[in-house]
Amino acid sequence: MKKTEFALALVAASALSSQALASGSHAGGHDKVSVGEPGDKNKSTQTIRVTMKETDDGKMIFTPAIIKVRQGQTVHFAIKNAGELAHEFVLDDKATIQEHKVTMEKFPDMEHDDPNAIRLEPGKFGDIYWTFTNDGTFEFACLVPGHYDAGMHGPLDVVKK
């Protein structure tokens, strides 16, 4: 009888932790990603102001639509949500962005709590400091369900030193 009770307790705990993750935040594991690592705000060499919003024709956009930086550079992203809906700004490689997009579609209330991502309510401002350790083409995106498909993503080109 003890084994059965223990097994049921494990199943219940697993289900509860899955629900908590699904409705809570998506934290950890992103201190170093292919696009780089969290940057020291005292060492940033450039500020890029990013605006997130919806347009009258139903599109969702970032301004600027394309971001270019240099490998090794630490950038301060000063992000503003000028829209009427909550939006995210997530930096990563395209494959990982797509994986997160699918996860977010399954768990729409999940929020990112990673140094390479920020979620902002309408009218709010936020900051990301990021050091681009690798060169290549990456992506920035909003992973709130439906926003990516409405156009809220763009290329992030990191030019070799």
PDB file of C-alpha atoms in Angstrom:
ATOM      1  CA  MET A   1       0.000   0.000   0.000  1.00  0.00           C
ATOM      2  CA  LYS A   2       2.851   2.406   0.767  1.00  0.00           C
ATOM      3  CA  LYS A   3       4.293   2.038  -2.773  1.00  0.00           C
ATOM      4  CA  THR A   4       0.939   2.868  -4.342  1.00  0.00           C
ATOM      5  CA  GLU A   5       0.476   5.958  -2.159  1.00  0.00           C
ATOM      6  CA  PHE A   6       4.025   7.089  -2.958  1.00  0.00           C
ATOM      7  CA  ALA A   7       3.479   6.590  -6.717  1.00  0.00           C
ATOM      8  CA  LEU A   8       0.216   8.555  -6.585  1.00  0.00           C
ATOM      9  CA  ALA A   9       1.943  11.344  -4.670  1.00  0.00           C
ATOM     10  CA  LEU A  10       4.684  11.510  -7.330  1.00  0.00           C
ATOM     11  CA  VAL A  11       2.124  11.673 -10.138  1.00  0.00           C
ATOM     12  CA  ALA A  12       0.198  14.422  -8.339  1.00  0.00           C
ATOM     13  CA  ALA A  13       3.375  16.412  -7.639  1.00  0.00           C
ATOM     14  CA  SER A  14       4.464  16.074 -11.261  1.00  0.00           C
ATOM     15  CA  ALA A  15       1.095  17.283 -12.531  1.00  0.00           C
ATOM     16  CA  LEU A  16       1.103  20.243 -10.150  1.00  0.00           C
ATOM     17  CA  SER A  17       4.625  21.288 -11.110  1.00  0.00           C
ATOM     18  CA  SER A  18       3.763  21.036 -14.817  1.00  0.00           C
ATOM     19  CA  GLN A  19       0.707  23.219 -14.302  1.00  0.00           C
ATOM     20  CA  ALA A  20       2.739  25.733 -12.319  1.00  0.00           C
ATOM     21  CA  LEU A  21       5.318  25.956 -15.091  1.00  0.00           C
ATOM     22  CA  ALA A  22       2.657  26.230 -17.752  1.00  0.00           C
ATOM     23  CA  SER A  23       0.873  29.096 -16.058  1.00  0.00           C
ATOM     24  CA  GLY A  24       3.873  30.749 -14.443  1.00  0.00           C
ATOM     25  CA  SER A  25       7.180  31.904 -15.749  1.00  0.00           C
ATOM     26  CA  HIS A  26       9.731  30.175 -17.932  1.00  0.00           C
ATOM     27  CA  ALA A  27      12.921  30.722 -15.983  1.00  0.00           C
ATOM     28  CA  GLY A  28      16.457  29.468 -16.136  1.00  0.00           C
ATOM     29  CA  GLY A  29      18.683  27.876 -18.706  1.00  0.00           C
ATOM     30  CA  HIS A  30      19.215  31.033 -20.745  1.00  0.00           C
ATOM     31  CA  ASP A  31      22.181  32.679 -19.068  1.00  0.00           C
ATOM     32  CA  LYS A  32      24.226  31.792 -22.132  1.00  0.00           C
ATOM     33  CA  VAL A  33      22.543  31.170 -25.467  1.00  0.00           C
ATOM     34  CA  SER A  34      23.877  30.971 -29.008  1.00  0.00           C
ATOM     35  CA  VAL A  35      23.366  34.709 -29.544  1.00  0.00           C
ATOM     36  CA  GLY A  36      25.517  35.577 -26.510  1.00  0.00           C
ATOM     37  CA  GLU A  37      25.175  36.185 -22.799  1.00  0.00           C
ATOM     38  CA  PRO A  38      23.834  38.772 -20.346  1.00  0.00           C
ATOM     39  CA  GLY A  39      25.824  41.982 -20.537  1.00  0.00           C
ATOM     40  CA  ASP A  40      27.151  44.334 -17.885  1.00  0.00           C
ATOM     41  CA  LYS A  41      25.156  47.559 -18.085  1.00  0.00           C
ATOM     42  CA  ASN A  42      28.283  49.519 -17.200  1.00  0.00           C
ATOM     43  CA  LYS A  43      30.047  48.152 -20.290  1.00  0.00           C
ATOM     44  CA  SER A  44      27.363  48.796 -22.909  1.00  0.00           C
ATOM     45  CA  THR A  45      28.702  50.579 -25.985  1.00  0.00           C
ATOM     46  CA  GLN A  46      25.409  51.237 -27.756  1.00  0.00           C
ATOM     47  CA  THR A  47      21.749  51.790 -26.899  1.00  0.00           C
ATOM     48  CA  ILE A  48      19.136  50.494 -29.319  1.00  0.00           C
ATOM     49  CA  ARG A  49      15.639  51.820 -28.668  1.00  0.00           C
ATOM     50  CA  VAL A  50      13.028  49.197 -29.559  1.00  0.00           C
ATOM     51  CA  THR A  51       9.300  49.918 -29.815  1.00  0.00           C
ATOM     52  CA  MET A  52       6.691  47.158 -29.854  1.00  0.00           C
ATOM     53  CA  LYS A  53       3.144  47.830 -31.070  1.00  0.00           C
ATOM     54  CA  GLU A  54       0.184  46.829 -33.190  1.00  0.00           C
ATOM     55  CA  THR A  55      -0.745  48.644 -36.408  1.00  0.00           C
ATOM     56  CA  ASP A  56      -4.198  49.718 -37.605  1.00  0.00           C
ATOM     57  CA  ASP A  57      -4.179  46.963 -40.245  1.00  0.00           C
ATOM     58  CA  GLY A  58      -3.703  44.194 -37.639  1.00  0.00           C
ATOM     59  CA  LYS A  59       0.038  43.688 -37.920  1.00  0.00           C
ATOM     60  CA  MET A  60       2.336  43.584 -34.925  1.00  0.00           C
ATOM     61  CA  ILE A  61       5.730  45.179 -35.330  1.00  0.00           C
ATOM     62  CA  PHE A  62       9.050  46.051 -33.824  1.00  0.00           C
ATOM     63  CA  THR A  63      10.783  49.296 -34.655  1.00  0.00           C
ATOM     64  CA  PRO A  64      13.500  48.925 -35.802  1.00  0.00           C
ATOM     65  CA  ALA A  65      12.533  45.919 -37.931  1.00  0.00           C
ATOM     66  CA  ILE A  66      16.172  44.828 -38.392  1.00  0.00           C
ATOM     67  CA  ILE A  67      18.949  44.996 -35.809  1.00  0.00           C
ATOM     68  CA  LYS A  68      22.682  44.915 -36.626  1.00  0.00           C
ATOM     69  CA  VAL A  69      25.437  44.787 -34.004  1.00  0.00           C
ATOM     70  CA  ARG A  70      29.096  43.770 -33.777  1.00  0.00           C
ATOM     71  CA  GLN A  71      30.407  40.565 -32.238  1.00  0.00           C
ATOM     72  CA  GLY A  72      31.823  41.290 -28.789  1.00  0.00           C
ATOM     73  CA  GLN A  73      29.638  44.368 -28.367  1.00  0.00           C
ATOM     74  CA  THR A  74      27.494  44.897 -25.267  1.00  0.00           C
ATOM     75  CA  VAL A  75      24.191  46.514 -26.207  1.00  0.00           C
ATOM     76  CA  HIS A  76      21.553  48.171 -24.065  1.00  0.00           C
ATOM     77  CA  PHE A  77      18.111  47.464 -25.506  1.00  0.00           C
ATOM     78  CA  ALA A  78      15.740  50.177 -24.209  1.00  0.00           C
ATOM     79  CA  ILE A  79      12.367  48.609 -24.944  1.00  0.00           C
ATOM     80  CA  LYS A  80       8.963  50.308 -24.952  1.00  0.00           C
ATOM     81  CA  ASN A  81       5.574  48.709 -25.428  1.00  0.00           C
ATOM     82  CA  ALA A  82       3.664  51.402 -27.305  1.00  0.00           C
ATOM     83  CA  GLY A  83       0.839  49.015 -28.134  1.00  0.00           C
ATOM     84  CA  GLU A  84      -2.461  48.124 -26.533  1.00  0.00           C
ATOM     85  CA  LEU A  85      -1.533  44.488 -25.817  1.00  0.00           C
ATOM     86  CA  ALA A  86       1.244  42.803 -23.816  1.00  0.00           C
ATOM     87  CA  HIS A  87       4.307  42.015 -25.947  1.00  0.00           C
ATOM     88  CA  GLU A  88       7.660  40.265 -25.532  1.00  0.00           C
ATOM     89  CA  PHE A  89      11.137  40.911 -26.837  1.00  0.00           C
ATOM     90  CA  VAL A  90      13.169  37.694 -27.029  1.00  0.00           C
ATOM     91  CA  LEU A  91      16.708  37.303 -28.478  1.00  0.00           C
ATOM     92  CA  ASP A  92      17.853  33.868 -29.668  1.00  0.00           C
ATOM     93  CA  ASP A  93      18.633  31.728 -32.696  1.00  0.00           C
ATOM     94  CA  LYS A  94      15.754  31.049 -35.092  1.00  0.00           C
ATOM     95  CA  ALA A  95      15.411  27.347 -34.186  1.00  0.00           C
ATOM     96  CA  THR A  96      15.133  28.075 -30.463  1.00  0.00           C
ATOM     97  CA  ILE A  97      12.690  30.919 -31.130  1.00  0.00           C
ATOM     98  CA  GLN A  98      10.517  28.476 -33.085  1.00  0.00           C
ATOM     99  CA  GLU A  99      10.684  25.889 -30.267  1.00  0.00           C
ATOM    100  CA  HIS A 100       9.646  28.529 -27.723  1.00  0.00           C
ATOM    101  CA  LYS A 101       6.867  29.714 -30.046  1.00  0.00           C
ATOM    102  CA  VAL A 102       5.347  26.209 -30.089  1.00  0.00           C
ATOM    103  CA  THR A 103       5.635  25.942 -26.298  1.00  0.00           C
ATOM    104  CA  MET A 104       3.990  29.337 -25.843  1.00  0.00           C
ATOM    105  CA  GLU A 105       1.116  28.258 -28.095  1.00  0.00           C
ATOM    106  CA  LYS A 106       0.541  25.264 -25.807  1.00  0.00           C
ATOM    107  CA  PHE A 107       0.908  27.322 -22.610  1.00  0.00           C
ATOM    108  CA  PRO A 108      -0.250  30.869 -23.504  1.00  0.00           C
ATOM    109  CA  ASP A 109      -0.024  32.200 -19.939  1.00  0.00           C
ATOM    110  CA  MET A 110       3.655  31.287 -19.619  1.00  0.00           C
ATOM    111  CA  GLU A 111       5.976  34.263 -19.288  1.00  0.00           C
ATOM    112  CA  HIS A 112       9.719  34.382 -19.865  1.00  0.00           C
ATOM    113  CA  ASP A 113      11.980  35.166 -16.947  1.00  0.00           C
ATOM    114  CA  ASP A 114      15.301  35.001 -18.747  1.00  0.00           C
ATOM    115  CA  PRO A 115      18.011  37.606 -19.305  1.00  0.00           C
ATOM    116  CA  ASN A 116      17.496  37.386 -23.095  1.00  0.00           C
ATOM    117  CA  ALA A 117      13.750  38.136 -22.870  1.00  0.00           C
ATOM    118  CA  ILE A 118      11.321  40.643 -21.434  1.00  0.00           C
ATOM    119  CA  ARG A 119       7.529  40.848 -21.397  1.00  0.00           C
ATOM    120  CA  LEU A 120       5.950  44.283 -21.100  1.00  0.00           C
ATOM    121  CA  GLU A 121       2.380  45.371 -20.516  1.00  0.00           C
ATOM    122  CA  PRO A 122       1.009  48.274 -22.614  1.00  0.00           C
ATOM    123  CA  GLY A 123       2.761  51.577 -21.928  1.00  0.00           C
ATOM    124  CA  LYS A 124       5.608  49.953 -19.964  1.00  0.00           C
ATOM    125  CA  PHE A 125       9.370  50.216 -20.499  1.00  0.00           C
ATOM    126  CA  GLY A 126      12.147  47.695 -19.864  1.00  0.00           C
ATOM    127  CA  ASP A 127      15.828  47.025 -20.470  1.00  0.00           C
ATOM    128  CA  ILE A 128      17.992  44.154 -21.637  1.00  0.00           C
ATOM    129  CA  TYR A 129      21.787  44.359 -21.564  1.00  0.00           C
ATOM    130  CA  TRP A 130      23.325  41.790 -23.883  1.00  0.00           C
ATOM    131  CA  THR A 131      26.841  40.863 -25.016  1.00  0.00           C
ATOM    132  CA  PHE A 132      26.970  39.315 -28.471  1.00  0.00           C
ATOM    133  CA  THR A 133      29.677  36.649 -28.227  1.00  0.00           C
ATOM    134  CA  ASN A 134      28.964  34.899 -31.539  1.00  0.00           C
ATOM    135  CA  ASP A 135      28.585  36.203 -35.059  1.00  0.00           C
ATOM    136  CA  GLY A 136      25.779  35.176 -37.418  1.00  0.00           C
ATOM    137  CA  THR A 137      22.129  35.813 -38.105  1.00  0.00           C
ATOM    138  CA  PHE A 138      19.810  35.386 -35.145  1.00  0.00           C
ATOM    139  CA  GLU A 139      16.300  36.608 -34.414  1.00  0.00           C
ATOM    140  CA  PHE A 140      14.300  38.805 -32.074  1.00  0.00           C
ATOM    141  CA  ALA A 141      10.627  38.025 -31.628  1.00  0.00           C
ATOM    142  CA  CYS A 142       7.461  38.315 -29.601  1.00  0.00           C
ATOM    143  CA  LEU A 143       6.304  34.856 -28.558  1.00  0.00           C
ATOM    144  CA  VAL A 144       2.900  35.785 -27.176  1.00  0.00           C
ATOM    145  CA  PRO A 145       0.612  33.414 -29.157  1.00  0.00           C
ATOM    146  CA  GLY A 146      -0.327  34.903 -32.531  1.00  0.00           C
ATOM    147  CA  HIS A 147       2.078  37.844 -32.370  1.00  0.00           C
ATOM    148  CA  TYR A 148       4.953  36.179 -34.265  1.00  0.00           C
ATOM    149  CA  ASP A 149       2.545  35.143 -37.029  1.00  0.00           C
ATOM    150  CA  ALA A 150       1.228  38.730 -37.164  1.00  0.00           C
ATOM    151  CA  GLY A 151       4.752  39.888 -38.090  1.00  0.00           C
ATOM    152  CA  MET A 152       6.368  40.494 -34.722  1.00  0.00           C
ATOM    153  CA  HIS A 153       9.885  39.205 -35.417  1.00  0.00           C
ATOM    154  CA  GLY A 154      12.982  40.331 -37.206  1.00  0.00           C
ATOM    155  CA  PRO A 155      16.556  39.420 -38.076  1.00  0.00           C
ATOM    156  CA  LEU A 156      19.384  40.163 -35.691  1.00  0.00           C
ATOM    157  CA  ASP A 157      22.677  40.296 -37.592  1.00  0.00           C
ATOM    158  CA  VAL A 158      25.853  40.031 -35.521  1.00  0.00           C
ATOM    159  CA  VAL A 159      28.818  41.044 -37.670  1.00  0.00           C
ATOM    160  CA  LYS A 160      32.181  39.395 -37.007  1.00  0.00           C
ATOM    161  CA  LYS A 161      34.807  41.581 -35.345  1.00  0.00           C
TER     162      LYS A 161
END
